[in-house]
């Protein structure tokens, strides 16, 4: 014979499922630092691109290195993490001065990595680069 579920057994059963779900989602949620997100495959001194590879008013995504290099104005190069601060997806495109994340439509400005739209809670963290002799290198 099956007994009807009491409020207590329903709460205990759903509470355990919710705790398991929260534990599984904890990899990207709740922390204010980007170190909890995917690590970078880039190394200091590594050449990412030639300056001529980065369009003025746009940029280029280096997915393997998890870096975005932009050129908001001629000769002004910036670099940011390519890992979206919303849920850790790699950003997917750059158009009209905006870096776009394909997962949940977060948008970031190419000039400073700040959030321009979408659910991202924080800007893209800046990366250090050097520009010498027409080459863009990770610092």
CSV table of N, CA and C in Angstrom, one decimal:
chain,number,residue,atom,x,y,z
A,1,UNK,N,0.8,-1.2,0.0
A,1,UNK,CA,0.0,0.0,0.0
A,1,UNK,C,0.9,1.2,0.0
A,2,UNK,N,0.6,2.2,-0.9
A,2,UNK,CA,1.4,3.5,-0.9
A,2,UNK,C,0.7,4.5,-0.1
A,3,UNK,N,1.5,5.2,0.7
A,3,UNK,CA,1.0,6.2,1.6
A,3,UNK,C,1.1,7.6,0.8
A,4,UNK,N,0.1,8.5,1.1
A,4,UNK,CA,0.2,9.8,0.4
A,4,UNK,C,1.4,10.5,0.9
A,5,UNK,N,2.0,11.4,0.1
A,5,UNK,CA,3.2,12.2,0.4
A,5,UNK,C,2.7,13.3,1.3
A,6,UNK,N,3.5,13.5,2.4
A,6,UNK,CA,3.3,14.6,3.3
A,6,UNK,C,4.0,15.8,2.8
A,7,UNK,N,3.7,16.9,3.4
A,7,UNK,CA,4.4,18.1,3.0
A,7,UNK,C,5.9,18.0,3.3
A,8,UNK,N,6.2,17.4,4.4
A,8,UNK,CA,7.6,17.2,4.9
A,8,UNK,C,8.4,16.3,3.9
A,9,UNK,N,7.8,15.2,3.4
A,9,UNK,CA,8.6,14.4,2.5
A,9,UNK,C,8.7,15.1,1.1
A,10,UNK,N,7.7,15.8,0.7
A,10,UNK,CA,7.9,16.6,-0.6
A,10,UNK,C,9.0,17.6,-0.5
A,11,UNK,N,9.0,18.4,0.6
A,11,UNK,CA,10.0,19.4,0.8
A,11,UNK,C,11.4,18.8,0.9
A,12,UNK,N,11.6,17.7,1.6
A,12,UNK,CA,12.9,17.0,1.7
A,12,UNK,C,13.3,16.5,0.4
A,13,UNK,N,12.4,15.9,-0.4
A,13,UNK,CA,12.8,15.4,-1.7
A,13,UNK,C,13.2,16.5,-2.7
A,14,UNK,N,12.4,17.6,-2.7
A,14,UNK,CA,12.7,18.7,-3.7
A,14,UNK,C,13.9,19.5,-3.2
A,15,UNK,N,14.1,19.6,-1.9
A,15,UNK,CA,15.2,20.3,-1.4
A,15,UNK,C,16.5,19.6,-1.7
A,16,UNK,N,16.6,18.3,-1.7
A,16,UNK,CA,17.8,17.6,-2.1
A,16,UNK,C,18.1,17.7,-3.5
A,17,UNK,N,17.0,17.7,-4.4
A,17,UNK,CA,17.2,17.9,-5.8
A,17,UNK,C,17.7,19.3,-6.1
A,18,UNK,N,17.2,20.3,-5.4
A,18,UNK,CA,17.6,21.7,-5.6
A,18,UNK,C,19.1,21.9,-5.1
A,19,UNK,N,19.5,21.3,-4.0
A,19,UNK,CA,20.9,21.3,-3.6
A,19,UNK,C,21.8,20.7,-4.6
A,20,UNK,N,21.4,19.6,-5.1
A,20,UNK,CA,22.3,18.9,-6.2
A,20,UNK,C,22.4,19.8,-7.4
A,21,UNK,N,21.3,20.4,-7.8
A,21,UNK,CA,21.3,21.3,-9.0
A,21,UNK,C,22.2,22.5,-8.7
A,22,UNK,N,22.1,23.1,-7.5
A,22,UNK,CA,22.9,24.3,-7.2
A,22,UNK,C,24.4,23.9,-7.2
A,23,UNK,N,24.7,22.7,-6.7
A,23,UNK,CA,26.1,22.3,-6.6
A,23,UNK,C,26.6,22.1,-8.0
A,24,UNK,N,25.8,21.6,-8.9
A,24,UNK,CA,26.2,21.3,-10.3
A,24,UNK,C,26.4,22.6,-11.1
A,25,UNK,N,25.6,23.7,-10.7
A,25,UNK,CA,25.7,25.0,-11.4
A,25,UNK,C,26.7,25.9,-10.8
A,26,UNK,N,27.3,25.5,-9.7
A,26,UNK,CA,28.2,26.4,-8.9
A,26,UNK,C,29.5,26.8,-9.6
A,27,UNK,N,29.8,26.1,-10.7
A,27,UNK,CA,31.1,26.3,-11.3
A,27,UNK,C,31.3,27.8,-11.8
A,28,UNK,N,30.2,28.4,-12.3
A,28,UNK,CA,30.3,29.7,-12.9
A,28,UNK,C,29.5,30.8,-12.1
A,29,UNK,N,28.7,30.4,-11.1
A,29,UNK,CA,27.8,31.3,-10.5
A,29,UNK,C,28.3,31.8,-9.2
A,30,UNK,N,28.0,33.1,-8.9
A,30,UNK,CA,28.1,33.6,-7.6
A,30,UNK,C,29.5,34.2,-7.2
A,31,UNK,N,30.5,34.1,-8.0
A,31,UNK,CA,31.8,34.6,-7.6
A,31,UNK,C,32.0,35.9,-8.4
A,32,UNK,N,32.7,36.9,-7.8
A,32,UNK,CA,33.0,38.1,-8.5
A,32,UNK,C,34.3,38.1,-9.2
A,33,UNK,N,35.1,37.1,-9.1
A,33,UNK,CA,36.4,37.1,-9.8
A,33,UNK,C,36.3,36.1,-11.0
A,34,UNK,N,37.0,36.4,-12.0
A,34,UNK,CA,37.0,35.6,-13.2
A,34,UNK,C,37.8,34.4,-13.1
A,35,UNK,N,38.5,34.2,-12.0
A,35,UNK,CA,39.4,33.0,-11.8
A,35,UNK,C,38.6,31.7,-11.7
A,36,UNK,N,37.3,31.9,-11.3
A,36,UNK,CA,36.4,30.7,-11.2
A,36,UNK,C,35.9,30.2,-12.6
A,37,UNK,N,36.2,31.0,-13.6
A,37,UNK,CA,35.7,30.7,-14.9
A,37,UNK,C,36.9,30.0,-15.6
A,38,UNK,N,36.6,29.6,-16.9
A,38,UNK,CA,37.6,28.9,-17.7
A,38,UNK,C,39.0,29.6,-17.7
A,39,UNK,N,40.0,28.8,-17.6
A,39,UNK,CA,41.3,29.3,-17.6
A,39,UNK,C,41.8,29.6,-19.0
A,40,UNK,N,42.8,30.5,-19.1
A,40,UNK,CA,43.3,30.9,-20.3
A,40,UNK,C,44.4,30.0,-20.8
A,41,UNK,N,44.5,29.7,-22.1
A,41,UNK,CA,45.5,28.9,-22.7
A,41,UNK,C,46.6,29.7,-23.2
A,42,UNK,N,46.6,31.0,-23.0
A,42,UNK,CA,47.6,32.0,-23.5
A,42,UNK,C,48.8,32.0,-22.6
A,43,UNK,N,50.0,32.3,-23.1
A,43,UNK,CA,51.2,32.4,-22.3
A,43,UNK,C,51.9,33.8,-22.6
A,44,UNK,N,52.5,34.3,-21.6
A,44,UNK,CA,53.2,35.6,-21.7
A,44,UNK,C,54.2,35.6,-22.9
A,45,UNK,N,54.3,36.6,-23.6
A,45,UNK,CA,55.2,36.7,-24.7
A,45,UNK,C,54.7,36.1,-26.0
A,46,UNK,N,53.6,35.4,-26.0
A,46,UNK,CA,53.1,34.8,-27.2
A,46,UNK,C,52.5,35.8,-28.1
A,47,UNK,N,52.9,35.7,-29.4
A,47,UNK,CA,52.4,36.6,-30.4
A,47,UNK,C,51.0,36.1,-30.8
A,48,UNK,N,50.0,37.1,-30.7
A,48,UNK,CA,48.7,36.8,-31.0
A,48,UNK,C,48.4,37.1,-32.5
A,49,UNK,N,48.8,38.3,-32.9
A,49,UNK,CA,48.5,38.8,-34.2
A,49,UNK,C,49.4,39.9,-34.7
A,50,UNK,N,49.3,40.2,-35.9
A,50,UNK,CA,49.9,41.4,-36.4
A,50,UNK,C,48.9,42.6,-36.3
A,51,UNK,N,49.4,43.8,-36.1
A,51,UNK,CA,48.5,44.9,-35.9
A,51,UNK,C,47.6,45.1,-37.1
A,52,UNK,N,48.0,44.7,-38.3
A,52,UNK,CA,47.2,44.8,-39.5
A,52,UNK,C,46.0,43.7,-39.5
A,53,UNK,N,46.1,42.7,-38.6
A,53,UNK,CA,45.0,41.7,-38.5
A,53,UNK,C,43.8,42.2,-37.7
A,54,UNK,N,44.0,43.3,-37.0
A,54,UNK,CA,42.9,43.8,-36.1
A,54,UNK,C,42.3,45.0,-36.8
A,55,UNK,N,41.0,45.0,-37.2
A,55,UNK,CA,40.4,46.1,-37.9
A,55,UNK,C,40.1,47.3,-36.9
A,56,UNK,N,40.2,48.5,-37.4
A,56,UNK,CA,39.9,49.7,-36.6
A,56,UNK,C,38.4,49.6,-36.4
A,57,UNK,N,37.9,49.8,-35.2
A,57,UNK,CA,36.5,49.8,-34.8
A,57,UNK,C,36.0,48.4,-34.6
A,58,UNK,N,36.9,47.4,-34.6
A,58,UNK,CA,36.5,46.0,-34.5
A,58,UNK,C,37.5,45.2,-33.7
A,59,UNK,N,37.7,44.0,-34.0
A,59,UNK,CA,38.7,43.2,-33.2
A,59,UNK,C,38.7,41.8,-33.8
A,60,UNK,N,39.4,40.9,-33.0
A,60,UNK,CA,39.6,39.5,-33.4
A,60,UNK,C,39.6,38.7,-32.1
A,61,UNK,N,38.9,37.6,-32.2
A,61,UNK,CA,38.7,36.6,-31.1
A,61,UNK,C,39.7,35.5,-31.3
A,62,UNK,N,40.5,35.2,-30.3
A,62,UNK,CA,41.5,34.1,-30.3
A,62,UNK,C,40.9,33.1,-29.3
A,63,UNK,N,40.0,32.2,-29.8
A,63,UNK,CA,39.3,31.3,-28.9
A,63,UNK,C,40.2,30.3,-28.1
A,64,UNK,N,41.2,29.8,-28.8
A,64,UNK,CA,42.1,28.9,-28.1
A,64,UNK,C,42.8,29.5,-26.9
A,65,UNK,N,43.3,30.8,-27.1
A,65,UNK,CA,43.9,31.5,-26.1
A,65,UNK,C,43.0,32.2,-25.1
A,66,UNK,N,41.7,32.2,-25.5
A,66,UNK,CA,40.6,32.9,-24.7
A,66,UNK,C,40.9,34.4,-24.5
A,67,UNK,N,41.3,35.0,-25.6
A,67,UNK,CA,41.6,36.4,-25.6
A,67,UNK,C,40.9,37.1,-26.7
A,68,UNK,N,40.4,38.3,-26.5
A,68,UNK,CA,39.9,39.2,-27.6
A,68,UNK,C,40.8,40.4,-27.7
A,69,UNK,N,41.3,40.7,-28.9
A,69,UNK,CA,42.0,41.9,-29.1
A,69,UNK,C,41.2,42.9,-30.0
A,70,UNK,N,41.1,44.1,-29.6
A,70,UNK,CA,40.3,45.1,-30.3
A,70,UNK,C,41.1,46.3,-30.6
A,71,UNK,N,40.6,47.1,-31.6
A,71,UNK,CA,41.3,48.4,-32.0
A,71,UNK,C,40.1,49.4,-32.1
A,72,UNK,N,39.7,50.0,-30.9
A,72,UNK,CA,38.6,51.0,-30.9
A,72,UNK,C,38.9,52.2,-31.8
A,73,UNK,N,40.2,52.6,-31.8
A,73,UNK,CA,40.6,53.8,-32.7
A,73,UNK,C,42.0,53.4,-33.3
A,74,UNK,N,42.3,54.0,-34.4
A,74,UNK,CA,43.5,53.6,-35.1
A,74,UNK,C,44.7,53.7,-34.1
A,75,UNK,N,45.4,52.6,-34.1
A,75,UNK,CA,46.6,52.5,-33.2
A,75,UNK,C,46.4,52.2,-31.8
A,76,UNK,N,45.2,52.2,-31.3
A,76,UNK,CA,44.8,51.9,-29.9
A,76,UNK,C,44.3,50.5,-29.8
A,77,UNK,N,45.2,49.6,-29.3
A,77,UNK,CA,44.9,48.2,-29.1
A,77,UNK,C,44.5,47.9,-27.7
A,78,UNK,N,43.5,47.1,-27.5
A,78,UNK,CA,43.0,46.6,-26.2
A,78,UNK,C,42.9,45.1,-26.2
A,79,UNK,N,43.0,44.5,-25.1
A,79,UNK,CA,42.8,43.0,-25.0
A,79,UNK,C,42.0,42.7,-23.8
A,80,UNK,N,41.1,41.7,-23.9
A,80,UNK,CA,40.2,41.3,-22.8
A,80,UNK,C,40.1,39.8,-22.8
A,81,UNK,N,39.6,39.2,-21.7
A,81,UNK,CA,39.3,37.8,-21.7
A,81,UNK,C,38.2,37.6,-22.7
A,82,UNK,N,38.2,36.4,-23.4
A,82,UNK,CA,37.2,36.0,-24.3
A,82,UNK,C,36.1,35.2,-23.6
A,83,UNK,N,36.2,35.1,-22.3
A,83,UNK,CA,35.2,34.3,-21.5
A,83,UNK,C,34.2,35.2,-21.0
A,84,UNK,N,32.9,35.0,-21.4
A,84,UNK,CA,31.8,35.9,-21.0
A,84,UNK,C,31.6,35.8,-19.4
A,85,UNK,N,31.4,36.9,-18.8
A,85,UNK,CA,31.2,36.9,-17.4
A,85,UNK,C,29.9,36.4,-16.9
A,86,UNK,N,29.0,36.1,-17.8
A,86,UNK,CA,27.7,35.6,-17.4
A,86,UNK,C,27.8,34.1,-17.0
A,87,UNK,N,28.1,33.2,-18.0
A,87,UNK,CA,28.2,31.8,-17.6
A,87,UNK,C,29.4,31.1,-18.3
A,88,UNK,N,30.4,31.9,-18.6
A,88,UNK,CA,31.6,31.3,-19.0
A,88,UNK,C,31.7,30.8,-20.5
A,89,UNK,N,30.8,31.2,-21.3
A,89,UNK,CA,30.9,30.9,-22.8
A,89,UNK,C,32.0,31.7,-23.4
A,90,UNK,N,32.6,31.2,-24.5
A,90,UNK,CA,33.6,32.0,-25.2
A,90,UNK,C,32.8,33.0,-26.2
A,91,UNK,N,33.2,34.3,-26.1
A,91,UNK,CA,32.5,35.2,-27.0
A,91,UNK,C,32.6,34.8,-28.5
A,92,UNK,N,31.7,35.2,-29.3
A,92,UNK,CA,31.7,34.6,-30.6
A,92,UNK,C,31.9,35.5,-31.8
A,93,UNK,N,31.6,36.8,-31.6
A,93,UNK,CA,31.7,37.7,-32.8
A,93,UNK,C,31.9,39.2,-32.3
A,94,UNK,N,32.4,40.0,-33.2
A,94,UNK,CA,32.6,41.4,-33.0
A,94,UNK,C,32.0,42.2,-34.1
A,95,UNK,N,31.1,43.1,-33.9
A,95,UNK,CA,30.5,43.9,-34.9
A,95,UNK,C,30.0,45.3,-34.3
A,96,UNK,N,30.2,46.3,-35.1
A,96,UNK,CA,29.7,47.6,-34.7
A,96,UNK,C,30.2,48.1,-33.3
A,97,UNK,N,31.4,47.8,-33.0
A,97,UNK,CA,32.0,48.2,-31.8
A,97,UNK,C,31.6,47.4,-30.6
A,98,UNK,N,31.0,46.2,-30.8
A,98,UNK,CA,30.5,45.4,-29.7
A,98,UNK,C,31.0,44.0,-29.9
A,99,UNK,N,31.4,43.4,-28.7
A,99,UNK,CA,31.8,42.0,-28.6
A,99,UNK,C,30.5,41.2,-28.2
A,100,UNK,N,30.2,40.2,-29.0
A,100,UNK,CA,28.9,39.5,-28.7
A,100,UNK,C,29.2,38.1,-28.2
A,101,UNK,N,28.4,37.7,-27.2
A,101,UNK,CA,28.5,36.3,-26.7
A,101,UNK,C,27.2,35.6,-27.3
A,102,UNK,N,27.5,34.4,-27.9
A,102,UNK,CA,26.4,33.7,-28.6
A,102,UNK,C,25.4,33.0,-27.6
A,103,UNK,N,25.9,32.7,-26.4
A,103,UNK,CA,25.1,31.9,-25.5
A,103,UNK,C,23.8,32.5,-25.0
A,104,UNK,N,23.9,33.7,-24.5
A,104,UNK,CA,22.8,34.4,-23.9
A,104,UNK,C,22.7,35.9,-24.3
A,105,UNK,N,23.4,36.2,-25.4
A,105,UNK,CA,23.3,37.5,-26.0
A,105,UNK,C,23.9,38.7,-25.1
A,106,UNK,N,24.9,38.4,-24.3
A,106,UNK,CA,25.6,39.5,-23.6
A,106,UNK,C,26.4,40.2,-24.6
A,107,UNK,N,26.6,41.5,-24.4
A,107,UNK,CA,27.4,42.4,-25.3
A,107,UNK,C,28.3,43.2,-24.5
A,108,UNK,N,29.5,43.4,-25.0
A,108,UNK,CA,30.6,44.2,-24.4
A,108,UNK,C,31.2,45.2,-25.3
A,109,UNK,N,31.5,46.4,-24.8
A,109,UNK,CA,32.1,47.4,-25.7
A,109,UNK,C,33.6,47.1,-26.0
A,110,UNK,N,34.0,47.4,-27.2
A,110,UNK,CA,35.4,47.0,-27.6
A,110,UNK,C,36.4,48.0,-27.0
A,111,UNK,N,36.0,49.2,-26.5
A,111,UNK,CA,36.9,50.2,-26.0
A,111,UNK,C,37.4,49.8,-24.6
A,112,UNK,N,36.5,49.2,-23.8
A,112,UNK,CA,36.9,49.0,-22.4
A,112,UNK,C,36.3,47.7,-21.8
A,113,UNK,N,35.7,46.9,-22.6
A,113,UNK,CA,35.1,45.6,-22.2
A,113,UNK,C,33.9,45.7,-21.3
A,114,UNK,N,33.4,46.9,-21.1
A,114,UNK,CA,32.2,47.1,-20.2
A,114,UNK,C,31.0,46.5,-20.9
A,115,UNK,N,30.0,46.2,-20.0
A,115,UNK,CA,28.8,45.5,-20.4
A,115,UNK,C,27.9,46.5,-21.2
A,116,UNK,N,27.5,46.2,-22.4
A,116,UNK,CA,26.7,47.0,-23.2
A,116,UNK,C,25.2,46.5,-23.3
A,117,UNK,N,25.0,45.2,-22.9
A,117,UNK,CA,23.7,44.6,-22.9
A,117,UNK,C,23.7,43.2,-22.5
A,118,UNK,N,22.6,42.6,-22.2
A,118,UNK,CA,22.5,41.2,-21.9
A,118,UNK,C,22.7,40.9,-20.4
A,119,UNK,N,22.7,39.7,-20.1
A,119,UNK,CA,22.7,39.3,-18.7
A,119,UNK,C,24.1,39.3,-18.0
A,120,UNK,N,25.2,39.6,-18.7
A,120,UNK,CA,26.5,39.6,-18.1
A,120,UNK,C,26.5,40.6,-16.9
A,121,UNK,N,27.0,40.1,-15.7
A,121,UNK,CA,27.0,41.0,-14.5
A,121,UNK,C,28.3,41.9,-14.4
A,122,UNK,N,29.3,41.6,-15.2
A,122,UNK,CA,30.6,42.3,-15.1
A,122,UNK,C,31.2,42.5,-16.4
A,123,UNK,N,32.1,43.5,-16.6
A,123,UNK,CA,32.8,43.6,-17.8
A,123,UNK,C,33.8,42.5,-18.1
A,124,UNK,N,34.3,42.4,-19.3
A,124,UNK,CA,35.3,41.4,-19.6
A,124,UNK,C,36.6,41.9,-18.9
A,125,UNK,N,37.3,41.0,-18.2
A,125,UNK,CA,38.5,41.4,-17.6
A,125,UNK,C,39.6,41.8,-18.7
A,126,UNK,N,40.3,42.8,-18.4
A,126,UNK,CA,41.4,43.3,-19.3
A,126,UNK,C,42.6,42.3,-19.3
A,127,UNK,N,43.2,42.1,-20.4
A,127,UNK,CA,44.4,41.3,-20.5
A,127,UNK,C,45.6,42.3,-20.9
A,128,UNK,N,46.8,42.0,-20.4
A,128,UNK,CA,47.9,42.8,-20.8
A,128,UNK,C,48.5,42.4,-22.1
A,129,UNK,N,48.8,43.4,-23.0
A,129,UNK,CA,49.4,43.1,-24.3
A,129,UNK,C,50.5,44.1,-24.5
A,130,UNK,N,51.4,43.8,-25.4
A,130,UNK,CA,52.4,44.8,-25.8
A,130,UNK,C,52.3,44.8,-27.4
A,131,UNK,N,52.5,46.0,-27.9
A,131,UNK,CA,52.5,46.2,-29.4
A,131,UNK,C,53.9,46.7,-29.7
A,132,UNK,N,54.6,45.8,-30.5
A,132,UNK,CA,56.0,46.2,-30.9
A,132,UNK,C,56.3,45.7,-32.3
A,133,UNK,N,56.8,46.6,-33.1
A,133,UNK,CA,57.2,46.2,-34.5
A,133,UNK,C,56.0,45.6,-35.3
A,134,UNK,N,54.8,46.1,-35.1
A,134,UNK,CA,53.7,45.5,-35.8
A,134,UNK,C,53.1,44.2,-35.3
A,135,UNK,N,53.6,43.8,-34.1
A,135,UNK,CA,53.2,42.5,-33.6
A,135,UNK,C,52.5,42.8,-32.2
A,136,UNK,N,51.4,42.1,-32.0
A,136,UNK,CA,50.7,42.1,-30.7
A,136,UNK,C,51.0,40.9,-29.9
A,137,UNK,N,51.6,41.1,-28.8
A,137,UNK,CA,52.0,40.0,-27.9
A,137,UNK,C,51.3,40.0,-26.6
A,138,UNK,N,51.1,38.9,-25.9
A,138,UNK,CA,50.6,38.9,-24.6
A,138,UNK,C,51.7,39.3,-23.7
A,139,UNK,N,51.4,40.1,-22.7
A,139,UNK,CA,52.5,40.6,-21.8
A,139,UNK,C,52.7,39.6,-20.6
